């Protein structure tokens, strides 16, 4: 898995950007959407982003 992987196609947001938003304090999907714009269009990526966040929440920054 790479930081460059696009997690939200509509807004072209990468996993790395989601990760950075989490490091900056985002801890729910809404926060990530606010910080990156991800999920703000079709919403199809919402599940993917939530899963990704769950997987990385406890990982070291
Ligand atoms: S893929 Fe993220 S809003 Fe459409």
mmCIF file of C-alpha atoms and ligand atoms in Angstrom, residues 8-10 39-45, ligand 1:
data_model
loop_
_atom_site.group_PDB
_atom_site.id
_atom_site.type_symbol
_atom_site.label_atom_id
_atom_site.label_comp_id
_atom_site.label_asym_id
_atom_site.label_seq_id
_atom_site.Cartn_x
_atom_site.Cartn_y
_atom_site.Cartn_z
ATOM 1 C CA UNK A 8 -11.219 9.328 -3.290
ATOM 2 C CA UNK A 9 -11.334 9.433 -7.071
ATOM 3 C CA UNK A 10 -13.685 12.406 -7.299
ATOM 4 C CA UNK A 39 -15.967 12.136 0.119
ATOM 5 C CA UNK A 40 -17.485 15.478 -0.709
ATOM 6 C CA UNK A 41 -18.849 14.500 -4.089
ATOM 7 C CA UNK A 42 -20.330 11.071 -4.862
ATOM 8 C CA UNK A 43 -19.654 9.671 -1.387
ATOM 9 C CA UNK A 44 -18.688 6.227 -2.700
ATOM 10 C CA UNK A 45 -15.326 6.401 -0.971
HETATM 11 S S1 LIG B 1 -14.894 8.897 -4.739
HETATM 12 FE FE1 LIG B 1 -14.841 10.205 -3.043
HETATM 13 S S2 LIG B 1 -16.519 11.538 -3.331
HETATM 14 FE FE2 LIG B 1 -16.550 10.266 -5.071
#
